[in-house]
CSV table of C-alpha atoms in Angstrom, one decimal:
chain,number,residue,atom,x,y,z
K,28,UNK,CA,115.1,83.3,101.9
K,29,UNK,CA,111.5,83.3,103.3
K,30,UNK,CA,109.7,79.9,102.1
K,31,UNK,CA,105.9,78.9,102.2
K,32,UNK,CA,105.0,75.6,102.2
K,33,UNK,CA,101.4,74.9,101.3
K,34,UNK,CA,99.7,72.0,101.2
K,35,UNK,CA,98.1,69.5,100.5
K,36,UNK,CA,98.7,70.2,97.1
K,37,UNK,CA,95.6,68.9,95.7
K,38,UNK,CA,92.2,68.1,97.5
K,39,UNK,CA,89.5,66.4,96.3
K,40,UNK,CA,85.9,67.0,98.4
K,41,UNK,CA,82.5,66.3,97.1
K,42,UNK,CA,79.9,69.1,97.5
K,43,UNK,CA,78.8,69.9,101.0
K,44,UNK,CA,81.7,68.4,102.7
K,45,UNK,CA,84.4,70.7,104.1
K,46,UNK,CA,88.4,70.9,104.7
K,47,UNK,CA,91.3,73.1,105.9
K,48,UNK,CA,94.4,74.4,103.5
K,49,UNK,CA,97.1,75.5,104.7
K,50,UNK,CA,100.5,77.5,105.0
K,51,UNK,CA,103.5,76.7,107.0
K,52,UNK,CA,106.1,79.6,107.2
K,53,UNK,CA,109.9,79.0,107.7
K,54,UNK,CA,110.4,82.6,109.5
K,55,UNK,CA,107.8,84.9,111.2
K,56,UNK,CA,105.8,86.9,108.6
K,57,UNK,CA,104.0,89.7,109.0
K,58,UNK,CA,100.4,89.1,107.2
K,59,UNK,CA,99.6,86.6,104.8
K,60,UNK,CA,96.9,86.5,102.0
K,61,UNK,CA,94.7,83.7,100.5
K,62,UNK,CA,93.7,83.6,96.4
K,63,UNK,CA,91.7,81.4,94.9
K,64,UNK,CA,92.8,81.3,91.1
K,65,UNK,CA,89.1,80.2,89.2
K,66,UNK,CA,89.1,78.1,85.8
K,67,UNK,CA,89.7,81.2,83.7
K,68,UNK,CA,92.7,81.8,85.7
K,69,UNK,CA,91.7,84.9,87.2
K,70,UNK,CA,92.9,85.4,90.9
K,71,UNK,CA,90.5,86.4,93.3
K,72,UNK,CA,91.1,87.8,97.0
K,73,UNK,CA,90.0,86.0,99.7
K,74,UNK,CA,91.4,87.5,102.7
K,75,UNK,CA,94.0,89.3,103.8
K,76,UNK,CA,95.5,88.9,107.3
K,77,UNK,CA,97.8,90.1,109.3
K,78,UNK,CA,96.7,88.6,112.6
K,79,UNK,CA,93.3,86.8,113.6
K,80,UNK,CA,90.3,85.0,111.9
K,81,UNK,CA,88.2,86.4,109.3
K,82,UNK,CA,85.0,84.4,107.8
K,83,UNK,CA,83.6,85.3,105.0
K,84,UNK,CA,80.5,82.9,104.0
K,85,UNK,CA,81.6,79.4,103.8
K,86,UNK,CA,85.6,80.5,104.0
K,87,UNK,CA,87.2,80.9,107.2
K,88,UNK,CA,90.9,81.8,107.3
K,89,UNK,CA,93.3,82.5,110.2
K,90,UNK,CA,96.7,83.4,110.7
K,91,UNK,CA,98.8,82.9,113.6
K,92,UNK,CA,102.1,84.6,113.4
K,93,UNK,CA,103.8,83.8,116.2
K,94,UNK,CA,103.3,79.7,115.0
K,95,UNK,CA,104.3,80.4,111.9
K,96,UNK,CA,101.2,79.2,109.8
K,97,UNK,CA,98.2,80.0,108.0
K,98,UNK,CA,94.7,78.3,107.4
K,99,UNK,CA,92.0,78.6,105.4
K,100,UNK,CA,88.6,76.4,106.1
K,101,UNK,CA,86.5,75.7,103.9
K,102,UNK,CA,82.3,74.2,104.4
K,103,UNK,CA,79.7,73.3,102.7
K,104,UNK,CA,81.7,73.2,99.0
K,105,UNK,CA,80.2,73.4,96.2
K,106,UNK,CA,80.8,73.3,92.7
K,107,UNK,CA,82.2,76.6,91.7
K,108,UNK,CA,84.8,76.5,94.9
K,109,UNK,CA,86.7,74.1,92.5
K,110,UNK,CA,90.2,76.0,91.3
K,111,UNK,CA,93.6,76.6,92.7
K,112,UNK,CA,94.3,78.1,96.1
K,113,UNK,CA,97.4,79.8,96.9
K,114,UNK,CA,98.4,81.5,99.7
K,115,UNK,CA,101.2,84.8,99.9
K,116,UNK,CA,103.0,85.8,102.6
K,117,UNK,CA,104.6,89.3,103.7
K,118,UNK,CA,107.6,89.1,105.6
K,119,UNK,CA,109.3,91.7,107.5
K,120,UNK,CA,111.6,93.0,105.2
K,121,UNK,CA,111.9,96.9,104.2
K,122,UNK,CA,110.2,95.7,100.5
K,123,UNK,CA,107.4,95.0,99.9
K,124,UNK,CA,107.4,91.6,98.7
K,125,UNK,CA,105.1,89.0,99.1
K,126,UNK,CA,106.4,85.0,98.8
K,127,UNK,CA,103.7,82.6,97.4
K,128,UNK,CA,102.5,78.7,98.4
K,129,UNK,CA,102.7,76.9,95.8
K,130,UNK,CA,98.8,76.4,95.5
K,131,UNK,CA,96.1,73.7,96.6
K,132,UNK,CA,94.4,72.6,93.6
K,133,UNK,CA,90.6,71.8,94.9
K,134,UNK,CA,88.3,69.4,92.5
K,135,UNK,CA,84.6,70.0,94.3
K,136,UNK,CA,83.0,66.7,93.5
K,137,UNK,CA,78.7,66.7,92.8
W,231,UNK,CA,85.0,99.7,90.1
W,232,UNK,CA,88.8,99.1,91.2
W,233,UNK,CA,90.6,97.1,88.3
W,234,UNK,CA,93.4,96.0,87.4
W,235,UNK,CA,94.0,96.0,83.4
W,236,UNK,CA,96.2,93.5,81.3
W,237,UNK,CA,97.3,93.8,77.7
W,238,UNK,CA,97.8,91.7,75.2
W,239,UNK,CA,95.6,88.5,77.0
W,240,UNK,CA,97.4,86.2,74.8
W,241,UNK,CA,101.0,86.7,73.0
W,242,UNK,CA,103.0,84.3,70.7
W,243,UNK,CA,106.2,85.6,69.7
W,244,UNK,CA,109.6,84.1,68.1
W,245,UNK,CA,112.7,83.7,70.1
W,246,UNK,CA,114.5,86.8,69.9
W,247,UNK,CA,111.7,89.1,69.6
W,248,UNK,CA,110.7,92.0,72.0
W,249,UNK,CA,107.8,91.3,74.0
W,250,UNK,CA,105.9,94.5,75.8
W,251,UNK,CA,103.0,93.6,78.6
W,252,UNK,CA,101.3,96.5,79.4
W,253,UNK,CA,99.0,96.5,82.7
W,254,UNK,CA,97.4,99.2,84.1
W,255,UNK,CA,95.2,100.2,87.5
W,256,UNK,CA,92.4,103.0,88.1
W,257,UNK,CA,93.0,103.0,92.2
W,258,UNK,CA,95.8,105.7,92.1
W,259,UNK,CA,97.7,102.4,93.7
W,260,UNK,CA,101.5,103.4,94.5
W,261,UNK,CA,103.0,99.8,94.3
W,262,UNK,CA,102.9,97.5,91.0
W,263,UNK,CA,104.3,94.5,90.8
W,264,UNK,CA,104.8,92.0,87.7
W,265,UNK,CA,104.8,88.4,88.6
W,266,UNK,CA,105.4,85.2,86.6
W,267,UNK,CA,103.2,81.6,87.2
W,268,UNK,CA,104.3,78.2,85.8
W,269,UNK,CA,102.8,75.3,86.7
W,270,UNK,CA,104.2,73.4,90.1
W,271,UNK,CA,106.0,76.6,91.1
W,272,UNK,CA,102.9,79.5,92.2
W,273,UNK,CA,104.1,82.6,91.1
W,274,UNK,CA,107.1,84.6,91.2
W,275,UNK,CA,107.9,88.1,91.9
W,276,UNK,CA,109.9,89.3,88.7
W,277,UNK,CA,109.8,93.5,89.1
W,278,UNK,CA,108.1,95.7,92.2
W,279,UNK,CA,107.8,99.3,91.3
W,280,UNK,CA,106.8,101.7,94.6
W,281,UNK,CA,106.0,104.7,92.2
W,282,UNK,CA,106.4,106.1,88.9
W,283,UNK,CA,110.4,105.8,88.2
W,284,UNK,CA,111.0,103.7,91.7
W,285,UNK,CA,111.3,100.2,90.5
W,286,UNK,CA,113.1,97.3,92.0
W,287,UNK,CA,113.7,94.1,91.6
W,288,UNK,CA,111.8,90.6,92.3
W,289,UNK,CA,113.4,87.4,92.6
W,290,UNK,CA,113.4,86.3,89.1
W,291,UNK,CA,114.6,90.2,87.4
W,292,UNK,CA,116.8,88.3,84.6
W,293,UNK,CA,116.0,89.0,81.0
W,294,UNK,CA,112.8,91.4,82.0
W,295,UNK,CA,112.9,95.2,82.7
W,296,UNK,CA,110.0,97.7,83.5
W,297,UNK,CA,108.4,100.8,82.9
W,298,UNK,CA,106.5,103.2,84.9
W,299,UNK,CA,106.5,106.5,83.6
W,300,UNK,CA,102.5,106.9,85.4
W,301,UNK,CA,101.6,106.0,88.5
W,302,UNK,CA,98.6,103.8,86.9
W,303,UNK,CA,101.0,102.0,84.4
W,304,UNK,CA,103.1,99.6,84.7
W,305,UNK,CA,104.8,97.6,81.6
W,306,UNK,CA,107.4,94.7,81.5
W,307,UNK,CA,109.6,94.4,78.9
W,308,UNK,CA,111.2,91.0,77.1
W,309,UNK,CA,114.1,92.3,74.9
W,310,UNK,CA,115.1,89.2,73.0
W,311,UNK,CA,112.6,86.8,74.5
W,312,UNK,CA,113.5,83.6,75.3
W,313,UNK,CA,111.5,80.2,74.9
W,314,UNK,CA,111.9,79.5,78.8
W,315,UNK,CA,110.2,83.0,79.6
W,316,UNK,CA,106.5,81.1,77.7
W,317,UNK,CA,104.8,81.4,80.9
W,318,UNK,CA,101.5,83.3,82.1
W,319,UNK,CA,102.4,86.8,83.5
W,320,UNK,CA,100.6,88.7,86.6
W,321,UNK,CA,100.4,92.2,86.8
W,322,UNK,CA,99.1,93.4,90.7
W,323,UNK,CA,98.5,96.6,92.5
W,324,UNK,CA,98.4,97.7,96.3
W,325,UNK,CA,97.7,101.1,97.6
W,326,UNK,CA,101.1,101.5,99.4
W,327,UNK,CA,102.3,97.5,99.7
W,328,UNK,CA,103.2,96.5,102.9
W,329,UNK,CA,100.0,95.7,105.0
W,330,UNK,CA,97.5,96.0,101.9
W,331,UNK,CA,96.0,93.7,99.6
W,332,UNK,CA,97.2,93.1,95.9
W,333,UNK,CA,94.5,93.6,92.8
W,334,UNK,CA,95.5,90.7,90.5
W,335,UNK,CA,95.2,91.6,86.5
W,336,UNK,CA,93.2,88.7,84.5
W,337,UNK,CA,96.9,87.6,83.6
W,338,UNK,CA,98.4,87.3,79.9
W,339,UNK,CA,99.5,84.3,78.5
W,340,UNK,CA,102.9,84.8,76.5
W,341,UNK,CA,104.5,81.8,74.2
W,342,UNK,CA,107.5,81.4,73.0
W,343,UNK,CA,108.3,79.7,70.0
């Protein structure tokens, strides 16, 4: 079935300092979405793409279909960026199922 | 506010009990889905329902089944829970799935003794 691979799988950066995540996909999907999953465990949306670059503040994801592969960019950390990131990816299929990374867990360093 | 509603938060339950996780959404969404997360593995799809009574399954559909009787309600259902189903359960909304962001529910945490 459709895979994600995400990586790295953990990341440490201290505060200020920046760095990419990101999603390799073993067949074409058609959009993907980034979480970040905070210290109470809550998931939060980030973006959702299903072609393109979106920024939002200090995040920048894209997503490039035909390549097979997601990024999301991160500057300036700080602090509360700390937490798990996942990605999700949508395929083609008649569902509506999404297949998730398994996560980049981020420790933002003072 | 568009929300995404999970109860219990936290469960601990006896092998061999039922376990019912009730989530509910206030954006008339017509796709639910219940997802599982353990640690190393992200999470994984266990039931998608595209409207009230339309329900299929995820990738992981053994020992769970659902409810949705409303469109804004969407419940999962342990009958006979088992110790390998402790795990921390998702409940997420989309206003018609494909091409549409998912509203994540603040998760409940189930244990099983």
């Amino acid at each position: 079935g459709d895979q994600v691979e995400q990586s790295p799988s953990a990341l440490s950066l201290h505060e200020g300092t920046g760095s990419a995540l990101r999603c390799n996909f073993t067949t074409t999907m058609r959009a993907v979405q980034w979480f970040q999953q905070n210290s109470r465990g809550s998931l939060i949306n980030l973006f959702y793409l299903a072609s393109g670059t979106k920024e939002n503040g200090r995040l920048k994801s894209t997503f490039n279909s035909k390549e097979s592969y997601s990024t999301l960019h991160i500057r300036d950390a700080q602090l509360e960026d700390s937490g798990t990131y996942f990605c999700a990816a949508e395929g083609y299929s008649n569902t509506n199922k999404v297949v998730f990374g398994t996560g980049t867990r981020l420790q933002v360093l003072p | 506010d568009m929300k995404v509603t999970q109860m219990p938060r936290y469960l601990i339950k006896r092998m061999g009990e039922n376990v019912l996780l009730e989530c509910g959404q206030d954006m008339s969404h017509e796709t639910m889905y219940w997802y599982r997360q353990d640690p190393g593995l992200g999470l994984q799809l266990i039931y998608i329902s595209y409207d009230v009574d339309s329900n299929s399954e995820g990738d992981i559909p053994k020992g769970y089944r659902v409810s949705r009787k409303k469109r804004e309600h969407f419940s999962l259902i342990l009958d006979s829970a088992k110790t390998n189903q402790t795990s921390v359960y998702f409940c997420a909304s989309s206003l018609e799935g494909k091409g549409d962001t998912q509203y994540f529910g603040p998760g409940t945490r189930l244990l099983v003794l």
